[in-house]
Tab-separated table of C-alpha atoms and ligand atoms in Angstrom:
chain	number	residue	atom	x	y	z
A	809	MET	CA	58.250	107.472	45.974
A	810	ILE	CA	58.156	104.067	47.522
A	811	GLU	CA	55.722	101.312	46.621
A	812	HIS	CA	55.110	98.252	48.752
A	813	HIS	CA	54.530	94.748	47.488
A	814	THR	CA	54.242	91.971	49.978
A	815	HIS	CA	54.273	88.504	48.507
A	816	HIS	CA	53.443	85.606	50.711
A	817	THR	CA	55.523	82.529	50.421
A	818	GLY	CA	53.706	79.578	48.887
A	819	ALA	CA	54.851	75.988	48.663
A	820	GLY	CA	54.737	76.220	44.862
A	821	ALA	CA	57.088	79.150	44.860
A	822	LEU	CA	59.546	77.447	47.190
A	823	SER	CA	59.567	74.163	45.349
A	824	ARG	CA	59.961	75.596	41.868
A	825	PRO	CA	63.067	74.404	39.986
A	826	ARG	CA	66.123	76.621	40.295
A	827	ARG	CA	66.779	78.342	37.015
A	828	VAL	CA	70.396	79.223	36.903
A	829	LEU	CA	72.979	78.600	39.540
A	830	LEU	CA	75.480	81.369	39.977
A	831	ALA	CA	78.680	80.149	41.460
A	832	THR	CA	82.228	80.198	40.320
A	833	ALA	CA	85.331	78.163	40.431
A	834	ALA	CA	88.219	79.869	42.168
A	835	VAL	CA	89.691	81.195	38.962
A	836	GLY	CA	86.681	81.071	36.945
A	837	ALA	CA	84.462	83.474	35.453
A	838	ALA	CA	81.026	83.782	36.800
A	839	LEU	CA	79.477	80.710	35.625
A	840	THR	CA	76.320	79.724	34.204
A	841	LEU	CA	75.111	76.279	34.990
A	842	ALA	CA	71.707	75.213	33.908
A	843	ALA	CA	69.501	73.363	36.356
A	844	THR	CA	70.831	70.140	34.859
A	845	GLY	CA	74.297	71.041	36.126
A	846	CYS	CA	75.729	71.072	32.587
A	847	ALA	CA	78.086	73.724	31.336
A	848	ARG	CA	75.884	76.111	29.463
A	849	GLY	CA	76.432	75.773	25.738
A	850	GLU	CA	73.803	76.762	23.193
A	851	ASP	CA	71.773	73.602	23.745
A	852	ASP	CA	72.035	74.054	27.491
A	853	VAL	CA	70.829	77.631	27.230
A	854	ALA	CA	67.714	76.348	25.516
A	855	ALA	CA	67.370	73.606	28.128
A	856	GLY	CA	67.829	76.098	30.956
A	857	ASN	CA	65.271	78.450	29.458
A	858	ALA	CA	62.794	75.621	29.011
A	859	ALA	CA	63.377	74.487	32.607
A	860	ALA	CA	62.571	78.020	33.694
A	861	GLY	CA	59.286	77.938	31.825
A	862	ASP	CA	60.784	80.497	29.447
A	863	THR	CA	59.208	79.079	26.323
A	864	GLU	CA	59.746	82.302	24.393
A	865	GLY	CA	63.478	82.226	25.127
A	866	GLN	CA	63.279	85.753	26.505
A	867	ALA	CA	65.367	85.184	29.628
A	868	GLN	CA	68.746	86.780	30.085
A	869	VAL	CA	71.667	84.492	29.381
A	870	LEU	CA	75.099	84.997	30.902
A	871	ASP	CA	78.125	85.453	28.690
A	872	GLU	CA	80.598	83.368	30.632
A	873	ALA	CA	83.661	84.605	28.775
A	874	ALA	CA	82.783	88.272	29.243
A	875	SER	CA	81.818	87.941	32.884
A	876	GLY	CA	85.252	88.215	34.465
A	877	GLY	CA	86.873	86.153	37.144
A	878	GLU	CA	86.415	87.805	40.552
A	879	THR	CA	83.919	86.398	42.987
A	880	CYS	CA	82.298	87.464	46.232
A	881	ASN	CA	80.728	85.488	49.057
A	882	ALA	CA	79.025	86.450	52.291
A	883	GLN	CA	82.053	85.699	54.434
A	884	ASP	CA	84.389	87.854	52.290
A	885	HIS	CA	81.806	90.631	52.332
A	886	GLY	CA	81.521	90.439	56.134
A	887	ILE	CA	77.839	89.500	56.065
A	888	GLU	CA	76.224	86.548	57.853
A	889	PRO	CA	74.773	83.996	55.390
A	890	PHE	CA	70.985	84.209	55.073
A	891	ASP	CA	67.963	82.686	53.439
A	892	LEU	CA	66.652	85.160	50.866
A	893	THR	CA	63.064	84.105	51.448
A	894	ASP	CA	63.322	85.506	55.017
A	895	LYS	CA	64.552	88.876	53.794
A	896	LYS	CA	62.843	92.056	52.684
A	897	VAL	CA	64.313	93.152	49.331
A	898	GLY	CA	64.373	96.785	48.207
A	899	PHE	CA	64.442	97.615	44.505
A	900	SER	CA	65.338	101.105	43.298
A	901	GLN	CA	64.429	101.987	39.696
A	902	SER	CA	66.168	104.986	38.141
A	903	GLU	CA	64.074	106.113	35.181
A	904	ALA	CA	60.378	106.616	34.557
A	905	GLU	CA	58.409	103.557	33.582
A	906	SER	CA	57.199	105.094	30.332
A	907	ASN	CA	60.073	103.406	28.478
A	908	PRO	CA	59.345	99.686	27.840
A	909	PHE	CA	62.908	98.923	28.957
A	910	ARG	CA	62.095	100.215	32.455
A	911	ILE	CA	58.584	98.746	32.538
A	912	THR	CA	59.976	95.314	31.691
A	913	GLU	CA	62.895	95.602	34.099
A	914	THR	CA	60.701	96.530	37.067
A	915	GLN	CA	58.100	93.906	36.197
A	916	SER	CA	60.787	91.244	35.954
A	917	ILE	CA	61.984	92.088	39.489
A	918	LYS	CA	58.412	92.055	40.831
A	919	ASP	CA	57.588	88.761	39.101
A	920	GLU	CA	60.681	87.040	40.409
A	921	ALA	CA	60.083	88.270	43.969
A	922	ALA	CA	56.522	86.958	43.753
A	923	ASP	CA	57.686	83.601	42.323
A	924	ARG	CA	60.125	83.194	45.175
A	925	GLY	CA	57.774	84.421	47.882
A	926	VAL	CA	60.133	87.257	48.769
A	927	GLU	CA	58.798	90.494	50.205
A	928	LEU	CA	59.675	93.417	47.928
A	929	ILE	CA	59.510	97.183	48.332
A	930	THR	CA	60.246	99.400	45.321
A	931	SER	CA	60.894	103.014	44.379
A	932	ASN	CA	61.277	105.021	41.158
A	933	ALA	CA	63.490	108.110	41.049
A	934	GLN	CA	62.087	109.454	37.740
A	935	SER	CA	65.603	110.193	36.402
A	936	ASP	CA	66.494	112.399	39.386
A	937	PHE	CA	69.784	111.228	40.869
A	938	SER	CA	69.441	112.881	44.289
A	939	GLN	CA	65.936	111.423	44.474
A	940	GLN	CA	67.410	107.977	43.826
A	941	ILE	CA	69.913	108.378	46.662
A	942	SER	CA	67.144	109.334	49.079
A	943	ASP	CA	64.896	106.569	47.675
A	944	VAL	CA	67.494	103.934	48.531
A	945	GLN	CA	68.026	105.439	51.981
A	946	ASP	CA	64.248	105.297	52.479
A	947	LEU	CA	64.185	101.666	51.383
A	948	MET	CA	66.776	100.905	54.073
A	949	SER	CA	64.842	102.835	56.714
A	950	GLN	CA	61.791	100.789	55.787
A	951	GLY	CA	63.686	97.616	56.546
A	952	ALA	CA	65.141	96.520	53.222
A	953	GLU	CA	67.804	93.920	54.060
A	954	VAL	CA	68.996	93.283	50.493
A	955	LEU	CA	69.136	95.989	47.808
A	956	ILE	CA	68.792	95.634	44.047
A	957	ILE	CA	69.615	98.948	42.423
A	958	ALA	CA	69.246	100.038	38.783
A	959	PRO	CA	71.438	103.138	39.142
A	960	LEU	CA	70.900	106.288	37.106
A	961	ASN	CA	74.597	107.201	37.305
A	962	SER	CA	77.617	105.313	38.549
A	963	ASP	CA	79.221	107.959	40.807
A	964	GLY	CA	77.928	109.692	43.933
A	965	TRP	CA	76.749	106.622	45.832
A	966	LYS	CA	78.996	106.969	48.906
A	967	PRO	CA	76.216	107.883	51.403
A	968	VAL	CA	74.245	104.804	50.348
A	969	LEU	CA	77.282	102.520	50.296
A	970	ASP	CA	78.307	103.676	53.791
A	971	GLN	CA	74.813	103.178	55.224
A	972	ALA	CA	74.458	99.756	53.586
A	973	ARG	CA	77.857	98.616	54.864
A	974	ALA	CA	77.004	99.757	58.379
A	975	GLY	CA	73.761	97.784	58.225
A	976	ALA	CA	75.335	94.692	56.605
A	977	ILE	CA	72.965	95.126	53.651
A	978	PRO	CA	74.249	93.541	50.432
A	979	ILE	CA	73.822	95.559	47.219
A	980	LEU	CA	73.367	94.095	43.744
A	981	THR	CA	73.395	96.554	40.849
A	982	ILE	CA	71.662	95.839	37.566
A	983	ASP	CA	71.910	97.371	34.080
A	984	ARG	CA	74.344	100.161	35.042
A	985	PRO	CA	77.201	99.814	37.530
A	986	ILE	CA	77.951	101.687	40.747
A	987	ASN	CA	81.579	102.758	41.000
A	988	GLY	CA	83.091	101.213	44.097
A	989	THR	CA	85.022	98.179	45.253
A	990	ALA	CA	83.477	94.829	44.454
A	991	CYS	CA	82.702	92.699	47.519
A	992	GLU	CA	83.225	95.724	49.752
A	993	ASP	CA	80.714	98.194	48.370
A	994	TYR	CA	78.533	95.806	46.380
A	995	VAL	CA	78.201	92.088	45.681
A	996	THR	CA	77.787	92.004	41.923
A	997	PHE	CA	76.958	93.986	38.824
A	998	ILE	CA	74.668	92.295	36.275
A	999	GLY	CA	74.298	93.911	32.854
A	1000	SER	CA	75.041	94.108	29.149
A	1001	ASP	CA	78.325	95.002	27.479
A	1002	PHE	CA	77.391	98.461	26.222
A	1003	VAL	CA	80.626	98.965	24.254
A	1004	GLU	CA	79.891	95.769	22.357
A	1005	GLN	CA	76.334	96.964	21.699
A	1006	GLY	CA	77.853	100.095	20.099
A	1007	ARG	CA	80.148	97.968	17.932
A	1008	ARG	CA	77.253	95.793	16.821
A	1009	ALA	CA	75.161	98.868	15.994
A	1010	ALA	CA	78.074	100.086	13.855
A	1011	ASP	CA	78.249	96.745	12.029
A	1012	GLN	CA	74.553	97.064	11.226
A	1013	MET	CA	74.982	100.672	10.071
A	1014	ILE	CA	77.918	99.728	7.834
A	1015	ASP	CA	75.749	97.006	6.266
A	1016	VAL	CA	72.750	99.254	5.783
A	1017	LEU	CA	74.761	102.062	4.171
A	1018	GLY	CA	77.128	99.824	2.235
A	1019	GLY	CA	80.007	101.468	4.100
A	1020	GLU	CA	79.379	105.025	2.842
A	1021	GLY	CA	77.374	108.019	3.986
A	1022	GLU	CA	76.769	110.672	6.617
A	1023	VAL	CA	75.517	109.502	9.987
A	1024	ALA	CA	73.950	111.261	12.984
A	1025	ILE	CA	74.087	109.910	16.531
A	1026	LEU	CA	71.189	110.479	18.909
A	1027	LEU	CA	73.070	110.175	22.182
A	1028	GLY	CA	71.500	108.858	25.375
A	1029	ALA	CA	71.287	110.895	28.575
A	1030	PRO	CA	74.590	112.527	29.525
A	1031	GLY	CA	76.587	111.467	32.579
A	1032	ASN	CA	76.173	107.697	32.476
A	1033	ASN	CA	78.300	104.888	31.114
A	1034	VAL	CA	75.611	103.623	28.723
A	1035	THR	CA	75.878	106.726	26.572
A	1036	THR	CA	79.671	106.886	26.615
A	1037	ASP	CA	80.091	103.133	26.008
A	1038	ARG	CA	77.525	102.903	23.199
A	1039	THR	CA	79.256	105.894	21.584
A	1040	SER	CA	82.825	104.651	21.948
A	1041	GLY	CA	82.018	101.167	20.626
A	1042	PHE	CA	80.208	102.627	17.623
A	1043	LEU	CA	82.923	105.153	16.747
A	1044	GLU	CA	85.698	102.628	17.233
A	1045	ARG	CA	84.102	100.182	14.775
A	1046	ILE	CA	83.168	102.821	12.176
A	1047	GLU	CA	86.703	104.212	12.272
A	1048	ALA	CA	88.243	100.763	11.913
A	1049	GLU	CA	85.899	99.330	9.293
A	1050	ALA	CA	84.193	102.102	7.364
A	1051	PRO	CA	86.301	105.132	6.461
A	1052	GLY	CA	83.534	106.070	4.003
A	1053	ILE	CA	81.137	106.817	6.863
A	1054	GLU	CA	81.328	110.270	8.388
A	1055	ILE	CA	79.712	111.165	11.713
A	1056	VAL	CA	78.283	114.618	11.066
A	1057	PHE	CA	75.994	115.182	14.063
A	1058	GLN	CA	75.840	114.110	17.724
A	1059	GLN	CA	73.222	115.360	20.161
A	1060	SER	CA	71.494	113.969	23.232
A	1061	GLY	CA	67.846	112.980	23.024
A	1062	ASP	CA	67.958	111.983	26.723
A	1063	PHE	CA	66.811	108.406	26.035
A	1064	THR	CA	63.259	109.702	25.476
A	1065	ARG	CA	60.913	109.494	22.493
A	1066	GLU	CA	60.209	113.245	22.615
A	1067	GLY	CA	63.942	113.963	22.812
A	1068	GLY	CA	64.642	111.745	19.790
A	1069	GLN	CA	61.912	113.450	17.818
A	1070	SER	CA	62.949	117.028	18.572
A	1071	VAL	CA	66.657	116.361	17.983
A	1072	THR	CA	65.828	114.692	14.654
A	1073	GLU	CA	63.671	117.672	13.668
A	1074	GLN	CA	66.720	119.901	14.201
A	1075	LEU	CA	68.904	117.406	12.352
A	1076	ILE	CA	66.669	117.471	9.278
A	1077	GLN	CA	66.983	121.261	9.162
A	1078	SER	CA	70.780	121.169	9.089
A	1079	GLN	CA	71.298	117.832	7.258
A	1080	PRO	CA	68.240	117.137	5.082
A	1081	ASP	CA	70.071	114.392	3.182
A	1082	ILE	CA	71.367	112.487	6.180
A	1083	SER	CA	71.959	108.814	5.257
A	1084	GLY	CA	71.897	107.146	8.675
A	1085	ILE	CA	70.778	107.702	12.274
A	1086	TYR	CA	72.199	105.705	15.186
A	1087	ALA	CA	69.752	106.159	18.067
A	1088	GLN	CA	71.190	104.889	21.345
A	1089	ASN	CA	67.826	103.528	22.423
A	1090	ASP	CA	64.581	102.509	20.743
A	1091	GLU	CA	62.521	105.290	22.256
A	1092	MET	CA	64.725	107.937	20.594
A	1093	GLY	CA	64.716	105.909	17.359
A	1094	ILE	CA	60.916	105.877	17.347
A	1095	GLY	CA	60.949	109.643	17.923
A	1096	ALA	CA	63.286	109.920	14.915
A	1097	VAL	CA	60.827	107.935	12.774
A	1098	THR	CA	58.041	110.368	13.731
A	1099	ALA	CA	60.228	113.335	12.785
A	1100	LEU	CA	61.317	111.812	9.469
A	1101	ASN	CA	57.753	110.826	8.607
A	1102	GLY	CA	56.612	114.362	9.402
A	1103	ALA	CA	59.301	115.717	7.082
A	1104	GLY	CA	58.012	113.616	4.182
A	1105	LYS	CA	60.650	110.882	4.265
A	1106	ALA	CA	59.661	107.310	3.405
A	1107	PRO	CA	60.677	104.061	5.144
A	1108	GLY	CA	64.250	103.222	4.175
A	1109	ASP	CA	65.209	106.767	3.077
A	1110	VAL	CA	67.352	107.021	6.214
A	1111	GLY	CA	69.060	103.920	7.656
A	1112	ILE	CA	68.101	103.835	11.338
A	1113	VAL	CA	69.844	101.560	13.842
A	1114	THR	CA	68.753	101.534	17.493
A	1115	VAL	CA	69.373	99.673	20.766
A	1116	ASP	CA	66.955	97.913	23.188
A	1117	GLY	CA	64.538	95.483	21.510
A	1118	THR	CA	61.111	96.918	22.292
A	1119	GLN	CA	58.124	95.544	20.429
A	1120	ALA	CA	57.407	98.910	18.834
A	1121	ALA	CA	60.934	99.194	17.444
A	1122	VAL	CA	61.008	95.633	16.116
A	1123	GLU	CA	57.631	96.256	14.451
A	1124	TYR	CA	59.204	99.307	12.783
A	1125	ILE	CA	61.783	96.954	11.276
A	1126	VAL	CA	58.936	94.915	9.799
A	1127	ASP	CA	57.464	98.168	8.435
A	1128	GLY	CA	60.812	99.171	6.908
A	1129	TRP	CA	61.413	102.305	9.002
A	1130	ILE	CA	64.124	100.897	11.267
A	1131	ALA	CA	66.919	98.822	9.725
A	1132	ALA	CA	68.190	97.020	12.832
A	1133	VAL	CA	67.931	96.871	16.624
A	1134	VAL	CA	70.661	95.599	18.957
A	1135	GLU	CA	68.982	94.146	22.006
A	1136	SER	CA	69.580	95.265	25.595
A	1137	ASN	CA	67.665	92.690	27.625
A	1138	PRO	CA	66.082	94.225	30.774
A	1139	ARG	CA	64.645	91.025	32.293
A	1140	PHE	CA	66.961	91.099	35.314
A	1141	GLY	CA	64.670	89.478	37.880
A	1142	PRO	CA	65.742	85.832	37.592
A	1143	LEU	CA	69.502	86.479	37.562
A	1144	ALA	CA	69.382	89.154	40.248
A	1145	PHE	CA	67.424	86.987	42.692
A	1146	GLU	CA	69.465	83.917	41.831
A	1147	ALA	CA	72.644	85.858	42.600
A	1148	ALA	CA	71.177	87.245	45.850
A	1149	ALA	CA	70.005	83.779	46.937
A	1150	ALA	CA	73.350	82.168	46.108
A	1151	PHE	CA	75.219	84.924	47.954
A	1152	GLY	CA	72.927	84.489	50.952
A	1153	ALA	CA	73.586	80.753	50.906
A	1154	GLY	CA	77.318	81.420	51.258
A	1155	GLU	CA	78.179	80.598	47.626
A	1156	ASP	CA	80.666	82.452	45.447
A	1157	VAL	CA	79.015	84.847	43.028
A	1158	GLY	CA	80.802	86.529	40.127
A	1159	THR	CA	81.222	90.241	40.798
A	1160	GLN	CA	80.596	91.080	37.143
A	1161	LEU	CA	77.901	89.098	35.360
A	1162	ILE	CA	77.609	90.127	31.725
A	1163	ILE	CA	74.655	89.010	29.647
A	1164	THR	CA	74.393	88.288	25.934
A	1165	ASP	CA	72.015	90.288	23.738
A	1166	ARG	CA	70.299	89.302	20.497
A	1167	GLU	CA	69.887	91.411	17.364
A	1168	TYR	CA	66.911	92.125	15.096
A	1169	ASP	CA	66.996	93.083	11.430
A	1170	ALA	CA	64.874	92.678	8.309
A	1171	ASP	CA	65.812	88.990	8.046
A	1172	ASN	CA	64.496	87.942	11.463
A	1173	ALA	CA	62.262	90.719	12.866
A	1174	GLU	CA	58.934	89.064	12.146
A	1175	GLU	CA	59.966	85.668	13.459
A	1176	GLU	CA	61.803	87.059	16.515
A	1177	LEU	CA	59.109	89.549	17.508
A	1178	PRO	CA	58.007	87.350	20.462
A	1179	HIS	CA	61.391	88.026	22.094
A	1180	ALA	CA	60.832	91.772	22.032
A	1181	TYR	CA	59.369	93.627	25.040
B	695	AHR	O1	70.632	101.689	30.762
B	695	AHR	C1	69.935	101.112	29.713
B	695	AHR	C2	69.279	102.146	28.886
B	695	AHR	O2	68.516	102.991	29.691
B	695	AHR	C3	68.288	101.599	27.880
B	695	AHR	O3	68.838	101.345	26.638
B	695	AHR	C4	67.407	102.762	27.740
B	695	AHR	O4	66.227	102.496	27.022
B	695	AHR	C5	67.266	103.237	29.110
B	695	AHR	O5	66.894	104.559	29.193
């Protein structure tokens, strides 16, 4: 399932201001320097976003401290430096674009390729891992010279890694990692800290329930680090901070709205008085709202905390159904292409670039809605 998008280079695209420069000092963490060249503090983040035309402040922002210290450059990777605008980039999406997270992620990659005048070919594996492996192999056979991959799972990539290495094709992974050796198998991983998202969801749940109650977890799809990390961070924080909260139910809703709804319908049968639901993405949380509504519950009867930051979920905060949303920002285009361009230019790029995520609750949902996707 490969789509083609050819974007012709225009002078405007080439002369546009660089948004964020990814380079690192020898010891340093992957850095974030705004176009001004200043170290990126809060004011600089705003300045950088404004320089990028990001008036809504929606762009991803690197967390310098969390990003780790290793770097990779073309020479270390054994690849000749290149100009990204001369290259064909292949993007492999893992999950169906029915989830706003995936719609926004893919669109962000397409928009950035178009802005930079880079030719892009894309594929979507519809949550089928073997399909994703063959998708990426197809992208390479169609001439992709740089790969941006949003992997479904982290293991099982050896055939792709071997083929890419043989063809001197650099790989950047976004959102979820690929297990391998940095700067040998891939250039960089760009994504959120999912364990921290789980901790922050727990903080919100503790607040909503006043530290006491019975909580259900709607787990994401099995077999990927997002689900395990969002679970471990949540449990760790609840255990440490809220002994009065008991986790009484955990079941996968597969990161889908239908899954969240049907699992919550089962939950209501066995635990009709459940106090809280932690849904590991917004789509499952919205499915939970439908199930609770159908069972005669009112907004606020069950404290729901979710992860992602979709418009629909943030609107449910305004309506009182969802208590809080921890953001997972899918707008990877600018950072991914900036990293690829910097790598191509022979610069050092951090091998682990971790972004910061915002949070929505009843106090800010209405005002912050423009940041949602
Ligand atoms: O990997 C990120 C997760 O994948 C998002 O939270 C979710 O919506 C998607 O399915």
